[in-house]
Coordinates of C-alpha atoms and ligand atoms in Angstrom, one line a residue:
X1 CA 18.8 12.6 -23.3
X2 CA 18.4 9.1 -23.8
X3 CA 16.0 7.0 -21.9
X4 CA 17.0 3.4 -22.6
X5 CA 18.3 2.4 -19.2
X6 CA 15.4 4.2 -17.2
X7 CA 12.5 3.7 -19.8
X8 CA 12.2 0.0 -19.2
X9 CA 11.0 0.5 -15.2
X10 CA 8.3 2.4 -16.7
X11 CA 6.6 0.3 -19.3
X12 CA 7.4 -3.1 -18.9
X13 CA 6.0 -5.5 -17.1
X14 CA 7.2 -8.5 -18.5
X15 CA 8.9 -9.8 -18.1
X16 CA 19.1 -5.9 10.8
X17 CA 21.9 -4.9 12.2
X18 CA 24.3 -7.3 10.1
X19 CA 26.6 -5.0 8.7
X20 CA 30.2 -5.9 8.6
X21 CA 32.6 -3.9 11.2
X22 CA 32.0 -1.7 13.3
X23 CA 29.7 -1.9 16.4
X24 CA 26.1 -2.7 16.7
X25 CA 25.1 1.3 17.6
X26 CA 27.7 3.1 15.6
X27 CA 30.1 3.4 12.8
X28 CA 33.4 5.2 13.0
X29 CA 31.8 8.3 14.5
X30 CA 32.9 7.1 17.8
X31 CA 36.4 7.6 17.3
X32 CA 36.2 10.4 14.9
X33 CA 37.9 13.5 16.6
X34 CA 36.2 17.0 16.0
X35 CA 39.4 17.9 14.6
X36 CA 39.4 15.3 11.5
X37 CA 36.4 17.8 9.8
X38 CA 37.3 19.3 6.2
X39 CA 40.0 22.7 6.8
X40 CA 39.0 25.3 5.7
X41 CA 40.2 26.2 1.7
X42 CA 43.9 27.3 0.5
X43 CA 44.4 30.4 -1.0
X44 CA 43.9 29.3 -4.0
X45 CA 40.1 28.8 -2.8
X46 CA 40.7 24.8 -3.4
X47 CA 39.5 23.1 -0.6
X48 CA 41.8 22.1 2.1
X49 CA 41.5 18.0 2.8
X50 CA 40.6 16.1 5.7
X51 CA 43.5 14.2 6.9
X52 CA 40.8 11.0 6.8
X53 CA 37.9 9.8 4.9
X54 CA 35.9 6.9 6.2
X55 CA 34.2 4.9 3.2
X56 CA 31.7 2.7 3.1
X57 CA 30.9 0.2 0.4
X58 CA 29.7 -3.2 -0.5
X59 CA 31.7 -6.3 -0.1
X60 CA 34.5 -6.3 -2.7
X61 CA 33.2 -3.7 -5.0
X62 CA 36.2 -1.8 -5.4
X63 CA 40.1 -2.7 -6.1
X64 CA 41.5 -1.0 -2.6
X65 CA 45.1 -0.6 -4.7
X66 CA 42.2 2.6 -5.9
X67 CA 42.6 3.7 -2.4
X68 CA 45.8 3.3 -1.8
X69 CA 46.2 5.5 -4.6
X70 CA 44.0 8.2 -3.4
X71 CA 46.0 8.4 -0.2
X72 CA 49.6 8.3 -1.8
X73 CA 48.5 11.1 -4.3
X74 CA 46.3 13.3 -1.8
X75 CA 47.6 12.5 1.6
X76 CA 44.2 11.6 2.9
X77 CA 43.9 8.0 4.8
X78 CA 40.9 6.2 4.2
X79 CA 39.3 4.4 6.4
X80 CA 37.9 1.4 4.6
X81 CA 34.8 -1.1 5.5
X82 CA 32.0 -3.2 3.6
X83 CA 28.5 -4.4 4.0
X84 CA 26.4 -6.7 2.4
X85 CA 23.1 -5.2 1.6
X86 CA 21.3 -2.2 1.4
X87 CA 19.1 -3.2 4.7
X88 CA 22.8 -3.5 6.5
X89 CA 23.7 0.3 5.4
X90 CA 20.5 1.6 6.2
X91 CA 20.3 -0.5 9.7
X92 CA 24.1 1.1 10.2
X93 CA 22.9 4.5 9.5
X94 CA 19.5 4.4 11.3
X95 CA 21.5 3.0 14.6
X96 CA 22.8 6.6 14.6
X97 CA 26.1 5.6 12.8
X98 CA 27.4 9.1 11.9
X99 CA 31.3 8.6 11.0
X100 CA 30.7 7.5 7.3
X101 CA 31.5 9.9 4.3
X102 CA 31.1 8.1 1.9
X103 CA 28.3 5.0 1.2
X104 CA 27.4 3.2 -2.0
X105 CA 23.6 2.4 -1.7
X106 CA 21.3 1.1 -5.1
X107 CA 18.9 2.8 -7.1
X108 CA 15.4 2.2 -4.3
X109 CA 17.5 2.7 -1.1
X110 CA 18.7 5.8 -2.3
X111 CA 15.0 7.2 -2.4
X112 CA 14.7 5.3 1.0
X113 CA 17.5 7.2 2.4
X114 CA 16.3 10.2 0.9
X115 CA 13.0 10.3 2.5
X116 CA 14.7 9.6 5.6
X117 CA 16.8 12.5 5.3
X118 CA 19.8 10.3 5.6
X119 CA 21.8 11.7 2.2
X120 CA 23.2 15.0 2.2
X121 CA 22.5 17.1 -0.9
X122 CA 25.3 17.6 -4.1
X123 CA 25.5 19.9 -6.9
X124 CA 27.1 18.2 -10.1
X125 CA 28.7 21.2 -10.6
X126 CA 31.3 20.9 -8.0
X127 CA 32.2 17.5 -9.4
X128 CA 33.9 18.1 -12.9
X129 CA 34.1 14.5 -13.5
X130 CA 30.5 14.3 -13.3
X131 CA 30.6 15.0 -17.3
X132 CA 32.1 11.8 -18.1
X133 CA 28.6 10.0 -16.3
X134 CA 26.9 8.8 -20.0
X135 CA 23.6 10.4 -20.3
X136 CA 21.9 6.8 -19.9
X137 CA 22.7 7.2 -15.8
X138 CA 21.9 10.7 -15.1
X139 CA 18.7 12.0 -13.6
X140 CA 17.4 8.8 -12.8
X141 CA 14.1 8.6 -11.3
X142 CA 15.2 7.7 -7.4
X143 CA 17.6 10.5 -7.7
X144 CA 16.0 13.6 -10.1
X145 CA 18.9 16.0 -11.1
X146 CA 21.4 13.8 -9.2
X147 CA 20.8 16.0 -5.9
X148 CA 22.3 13.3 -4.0
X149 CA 24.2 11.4 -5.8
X150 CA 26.5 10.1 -8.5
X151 CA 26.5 7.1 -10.6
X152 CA 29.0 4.1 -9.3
X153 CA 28.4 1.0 -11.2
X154 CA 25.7 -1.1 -13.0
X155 CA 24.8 -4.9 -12.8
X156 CA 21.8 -7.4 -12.8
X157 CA 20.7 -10.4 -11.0
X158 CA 20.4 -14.0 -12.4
X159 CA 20.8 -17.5 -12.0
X160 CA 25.2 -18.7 -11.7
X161 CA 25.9 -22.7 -12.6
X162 CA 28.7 -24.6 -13.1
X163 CA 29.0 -25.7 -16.2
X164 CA 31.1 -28.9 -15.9
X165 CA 27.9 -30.1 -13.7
X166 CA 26.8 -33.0 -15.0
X167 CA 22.6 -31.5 -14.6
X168 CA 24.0 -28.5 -16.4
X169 CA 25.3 -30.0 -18.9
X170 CA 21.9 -31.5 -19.6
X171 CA 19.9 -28.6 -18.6
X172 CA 20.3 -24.8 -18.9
X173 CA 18.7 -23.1 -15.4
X174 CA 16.9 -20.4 -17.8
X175 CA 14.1 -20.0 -15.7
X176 CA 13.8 -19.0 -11.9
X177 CA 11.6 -22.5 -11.0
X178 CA 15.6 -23.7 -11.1
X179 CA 15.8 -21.7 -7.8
X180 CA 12.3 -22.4 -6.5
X181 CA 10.5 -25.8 -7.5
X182 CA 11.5 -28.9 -5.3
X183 CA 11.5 -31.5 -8.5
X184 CA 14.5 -29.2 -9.9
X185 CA 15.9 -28.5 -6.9
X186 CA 16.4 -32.1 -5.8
X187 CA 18.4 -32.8 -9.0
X188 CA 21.5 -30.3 -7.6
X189 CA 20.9 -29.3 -4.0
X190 CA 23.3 -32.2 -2.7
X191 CA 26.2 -30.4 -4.5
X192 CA 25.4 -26.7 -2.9
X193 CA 23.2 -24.1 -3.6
X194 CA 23.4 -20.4 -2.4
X195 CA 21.1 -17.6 -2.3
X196 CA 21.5 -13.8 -1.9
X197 CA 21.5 -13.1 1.5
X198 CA 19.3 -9.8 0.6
X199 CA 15.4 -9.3 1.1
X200 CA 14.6 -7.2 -1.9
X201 CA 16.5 -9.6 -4.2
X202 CA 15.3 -12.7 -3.3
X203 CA 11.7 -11.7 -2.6
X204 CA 11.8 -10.1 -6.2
X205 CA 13.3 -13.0 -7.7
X206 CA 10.1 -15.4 -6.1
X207 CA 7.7 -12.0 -7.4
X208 CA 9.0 -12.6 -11.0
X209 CA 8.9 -16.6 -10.9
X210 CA 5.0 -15.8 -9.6
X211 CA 4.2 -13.6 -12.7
X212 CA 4.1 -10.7 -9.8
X213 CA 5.9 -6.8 -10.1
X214 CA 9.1 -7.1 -8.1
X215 CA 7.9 -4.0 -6.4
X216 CA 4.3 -5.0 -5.9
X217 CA 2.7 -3.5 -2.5
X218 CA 0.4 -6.5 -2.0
X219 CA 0.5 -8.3 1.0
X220 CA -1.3 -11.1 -0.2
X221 CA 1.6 -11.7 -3.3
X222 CA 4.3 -10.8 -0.7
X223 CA 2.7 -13.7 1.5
X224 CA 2.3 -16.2 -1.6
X225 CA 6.6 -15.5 -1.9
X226 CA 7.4 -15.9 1.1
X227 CA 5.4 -19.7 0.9
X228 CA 7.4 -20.2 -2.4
X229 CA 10.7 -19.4 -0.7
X230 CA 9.9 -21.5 2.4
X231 CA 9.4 -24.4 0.3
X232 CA 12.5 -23.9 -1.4
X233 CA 14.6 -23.4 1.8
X234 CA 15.5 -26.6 2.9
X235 CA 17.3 -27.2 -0.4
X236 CA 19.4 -24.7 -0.2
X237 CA 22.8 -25.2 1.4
X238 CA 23.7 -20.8 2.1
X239 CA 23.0 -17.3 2.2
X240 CA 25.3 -15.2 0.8
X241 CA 25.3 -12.3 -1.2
X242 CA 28.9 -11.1 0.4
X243 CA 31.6 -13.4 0.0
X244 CA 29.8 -16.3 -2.4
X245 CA 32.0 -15.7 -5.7
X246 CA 35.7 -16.4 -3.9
X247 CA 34.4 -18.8 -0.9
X248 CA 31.9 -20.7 -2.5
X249 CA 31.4 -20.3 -6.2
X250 CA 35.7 -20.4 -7.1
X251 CA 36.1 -23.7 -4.6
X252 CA 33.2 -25.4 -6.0
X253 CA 31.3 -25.7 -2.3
X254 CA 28.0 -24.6 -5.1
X255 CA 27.2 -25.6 -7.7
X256 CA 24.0 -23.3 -9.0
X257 CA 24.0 -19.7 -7.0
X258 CA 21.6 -16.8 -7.4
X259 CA 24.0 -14.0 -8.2
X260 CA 24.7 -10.5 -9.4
X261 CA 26.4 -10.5 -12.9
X262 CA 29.7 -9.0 -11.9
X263 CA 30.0 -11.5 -9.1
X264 CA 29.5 -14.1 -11.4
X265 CA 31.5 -12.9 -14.1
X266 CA 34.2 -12.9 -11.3
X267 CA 34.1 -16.3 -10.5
X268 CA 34.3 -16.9 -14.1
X269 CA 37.7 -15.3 -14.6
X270 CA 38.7 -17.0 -10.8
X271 CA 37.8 -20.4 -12.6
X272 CA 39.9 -19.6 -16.1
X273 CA 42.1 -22.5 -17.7
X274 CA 44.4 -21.1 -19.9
X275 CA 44.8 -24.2 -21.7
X276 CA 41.1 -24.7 -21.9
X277 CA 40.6 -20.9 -22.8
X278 CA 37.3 -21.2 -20.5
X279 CA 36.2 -20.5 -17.0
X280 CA 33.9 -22.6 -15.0
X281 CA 31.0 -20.3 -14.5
X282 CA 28.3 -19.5 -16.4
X283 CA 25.4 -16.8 -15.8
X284 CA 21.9 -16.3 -17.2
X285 CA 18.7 -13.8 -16.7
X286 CA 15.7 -16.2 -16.0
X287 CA 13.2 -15.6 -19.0
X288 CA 10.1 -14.4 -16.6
X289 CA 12.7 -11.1 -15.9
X290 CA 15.2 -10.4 -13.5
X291 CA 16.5 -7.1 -11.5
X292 CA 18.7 -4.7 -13.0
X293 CA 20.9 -2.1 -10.5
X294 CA 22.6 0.9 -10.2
X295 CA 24.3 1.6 -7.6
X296 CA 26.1 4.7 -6.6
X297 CA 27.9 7.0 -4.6
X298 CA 26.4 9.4 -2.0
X299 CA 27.7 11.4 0.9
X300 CA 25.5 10.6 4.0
X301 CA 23.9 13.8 5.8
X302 CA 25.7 13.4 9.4
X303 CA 29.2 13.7 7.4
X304 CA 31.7 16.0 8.6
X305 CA 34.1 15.6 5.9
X306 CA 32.0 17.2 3.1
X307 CA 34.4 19.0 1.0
X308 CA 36.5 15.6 1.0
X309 CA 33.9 13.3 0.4
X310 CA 33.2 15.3 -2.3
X311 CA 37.1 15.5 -3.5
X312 CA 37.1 11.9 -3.4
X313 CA 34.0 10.9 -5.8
X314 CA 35.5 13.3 -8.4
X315 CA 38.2 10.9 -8.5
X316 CA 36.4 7.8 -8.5
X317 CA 34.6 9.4 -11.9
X318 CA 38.4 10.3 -13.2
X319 CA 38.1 7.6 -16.6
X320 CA 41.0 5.6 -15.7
X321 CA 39.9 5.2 -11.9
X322 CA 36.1 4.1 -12.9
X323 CA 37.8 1.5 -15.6
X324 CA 39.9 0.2 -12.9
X325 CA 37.1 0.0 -11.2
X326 CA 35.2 -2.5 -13.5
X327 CA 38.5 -4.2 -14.4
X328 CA 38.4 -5.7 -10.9
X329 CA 34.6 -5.7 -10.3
X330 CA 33.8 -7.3 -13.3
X331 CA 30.3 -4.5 -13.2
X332 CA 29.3 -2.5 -16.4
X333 CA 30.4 1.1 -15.9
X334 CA 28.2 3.9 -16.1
X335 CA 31.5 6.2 -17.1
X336 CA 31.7 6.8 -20.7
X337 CA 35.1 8.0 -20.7
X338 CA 36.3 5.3 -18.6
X339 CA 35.4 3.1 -21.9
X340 CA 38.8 3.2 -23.8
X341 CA 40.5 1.9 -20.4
X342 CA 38.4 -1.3 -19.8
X343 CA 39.0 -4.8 -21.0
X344 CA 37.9 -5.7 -24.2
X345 CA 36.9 -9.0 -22.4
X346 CA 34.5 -6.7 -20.1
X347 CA 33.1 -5.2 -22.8
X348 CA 32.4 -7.6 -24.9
X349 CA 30.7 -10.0 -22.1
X350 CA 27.0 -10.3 -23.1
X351 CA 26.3 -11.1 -19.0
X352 CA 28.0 -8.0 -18.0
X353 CA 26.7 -5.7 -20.6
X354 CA 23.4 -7.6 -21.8
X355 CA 22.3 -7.7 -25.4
X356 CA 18.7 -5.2 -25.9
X357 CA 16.4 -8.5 -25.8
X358 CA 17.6 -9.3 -22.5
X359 CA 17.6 -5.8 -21.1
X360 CA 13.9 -6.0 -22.3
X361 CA 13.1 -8.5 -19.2
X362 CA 14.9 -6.2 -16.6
X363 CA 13.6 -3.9 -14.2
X364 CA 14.5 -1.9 -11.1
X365 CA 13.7 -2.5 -7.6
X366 CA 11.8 1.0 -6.5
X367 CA 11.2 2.3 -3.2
X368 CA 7.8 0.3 -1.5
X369 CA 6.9 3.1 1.1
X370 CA 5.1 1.5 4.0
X371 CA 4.6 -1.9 2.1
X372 CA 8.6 -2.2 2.9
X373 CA 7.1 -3.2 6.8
X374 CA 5.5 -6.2 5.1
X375 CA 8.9 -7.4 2.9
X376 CA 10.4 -7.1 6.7
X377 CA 7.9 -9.5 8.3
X378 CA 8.4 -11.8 5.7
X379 CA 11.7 -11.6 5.6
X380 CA 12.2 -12.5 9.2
X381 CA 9.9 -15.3 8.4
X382 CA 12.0 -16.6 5.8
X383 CA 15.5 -16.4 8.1
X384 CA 14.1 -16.8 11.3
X385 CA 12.8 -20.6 9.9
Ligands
LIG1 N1 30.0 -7.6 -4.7 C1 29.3 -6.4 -5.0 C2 27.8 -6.5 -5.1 C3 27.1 -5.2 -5.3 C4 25.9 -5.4 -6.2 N2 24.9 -4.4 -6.1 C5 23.8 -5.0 -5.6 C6 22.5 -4.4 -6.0 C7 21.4 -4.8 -5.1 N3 20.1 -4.6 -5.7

């Protein structure tokens, strides 16, 4: 098997209660009826479906008409809502949230979840679409023999600018001191900055600009981001790592946004002139190394919908459903045989599917075990400010 996409964690080093919907102390478990649980199987000894599936996923990280779809073909009605970072779904689920089936969490808050016993286990073999998963994505280290769960979609984090910006125009934001050092900063904050509203993310991206692992367990280089991102705060105009591509990106309210790539490839294609034969957008990995992500598809322990759940994420991983997928996402796809069905344009994007010297400078987010109560506290430093 090949070890390109996990290899580069390993050896190199160079480079709240927020969620959306629902209530504060539960999800959809409230209102789900003891009735709605899988049937039992046909005679056929295919299982029988649930008449509803309650899915959870980031904010605009799927094309819903791939719903739709599901329920017209299979008769099963999804319930649909979003969140906007990992700490949201794990807050949702640690509040005792038990009416979600299916949940979309990244590489590290998979192995959090894990240890917290909050992911029920899978076999790959009851998912015959699990074959078309490249050998790149499998048995990743958060998730050894994909006990848990299956690959969804693949991305990194960088710096997004508009290009017609005058300062851009002059200066390419190559480098994360765009996002942290004041004498940059006051060249562009008056026309609108925005920062992922995610702790991991943003604390990483201060780790790398320091010359620190984004995954360090230090207290002492945690502290010394925190400072760096205090003293960056008051130049920045928003957090938002939810909605930042259509509402503040495409309308111009920023100008310069730290941004995951299929995000920013989004508001790229949202900002196309067909006369020009351009977008507006433009997205690069800072050159001290950035995060790269996979994110993917689990089934959380409480869920009473198993055999569905399970039903479901075999036809997510059908080829023409995971290349609709990053048709609309604008994320690199871990499914092979979804290649043939995805834009060229996709494809060939160098920010969505990055060239080897740039993949050189990426590297995962991994689970922190206790240090995680540190990121917390300064986390609540850095929003509560
Ligand atoms: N709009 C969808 C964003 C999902 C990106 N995944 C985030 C990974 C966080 N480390």
């Amino acid at each position: 098997m090949k070890k390109w996409f996990w290899g580069f964690t390993l050896v190199l080093s160079m480079i709240a209660l927020a969620a959306c919907g629902g209530g504060p102390t539960g999800g959809p478990a409230a209102e789900t009826p003891a009735n709605e649980t899988d049937a039992a199987a046909n005679e056929d000894g295919a299982p029988a479906l649930a008449s509803e599936l309650s899915v959870y996923n980031w904010a605009d990280y799927i094309d819903e008409q791939i719903l739709a779809d599901y329920e017209d073909k299979y008769g099963v009605k999804i319930i649909y809502d979003t969140y906007a970072s990992n700490e949201d779904l794990l807050a949702k689920l640690q509040a005792g949230a038990t009416g979600y089936d299916v949940i979309f969490p990244s590489d590290y808050m998979v192995s959090q979840m894990v240890e917290l016993g909050l992911l029920a286990e899978i076999d790959t073999a009851d998912i015959p679409n699990f074959g078309n998963i490249g050998a790149d994505f499998v048995n990743a280290p958060f998730d050894p023999g994909n006990q848990h769960c299956v690959p969804y979609q693949w991305g990194t984090t960088g710096l997004a600018y508009r290009a017609g910006n005058a300062y851009f125009e002059e200066n390419t934001p190559d480098s994360w001191a765009y996002l942290f050092e004041p004498e940059l900063l006051q060249e562009y904050s008056s026309a609108g900055i925005n920062v992922l509203n995610d702790q991991r993310e943003l604390l990483g991206a201060a780790l790398f600009y320091l010359g620190y692992s984004p995954n360090t367990q230090s207290e002492d280089e945690l502290i010394q981001a925190r400072d760096l991102i205090l003293q960056a705060k008051p130049y920045w105009k928003t957090f938002n790592g939810e909605d930042y591509d259509d509402t503040l990106m495409v309308p111009d309210e920023v100008v310069f946004s730290h941004a995951w790539s299929g995000d920013a490839a989004s508001a790229y294609w949202n900002t196309y002139d067909e006369a020009a034969e351009d977008g507006s957008w433009r997205y690069v990995v800072p050159q001290e190394g950035a995060v790269k992500y996979l994110d993917n598809i689990c089934i959380p322990a409480a869920s009473q919908r198993y055999e569905t759940a399970l039903h479901f994420i075999n036809y997510l991983l059908e080829p023409e459903v995971g290349a609709a997928i990053t048709n609309f996402t604008y994320y690199a796809s871990p499914n092979t045989a979804a290649t043939p069905f995805v834009s060229p344009d996709i494809l060939e994007d160098p920010s969505i599917y990055p060239p080897a010297e740039v993949q050189a400078k990426l590297q995962f987010l991994e689970d922190v075990g206790d240090a995680i109560f540190t990121y917390d506290e300064m986390w609540t430093a850095i929003r509560g400010q």
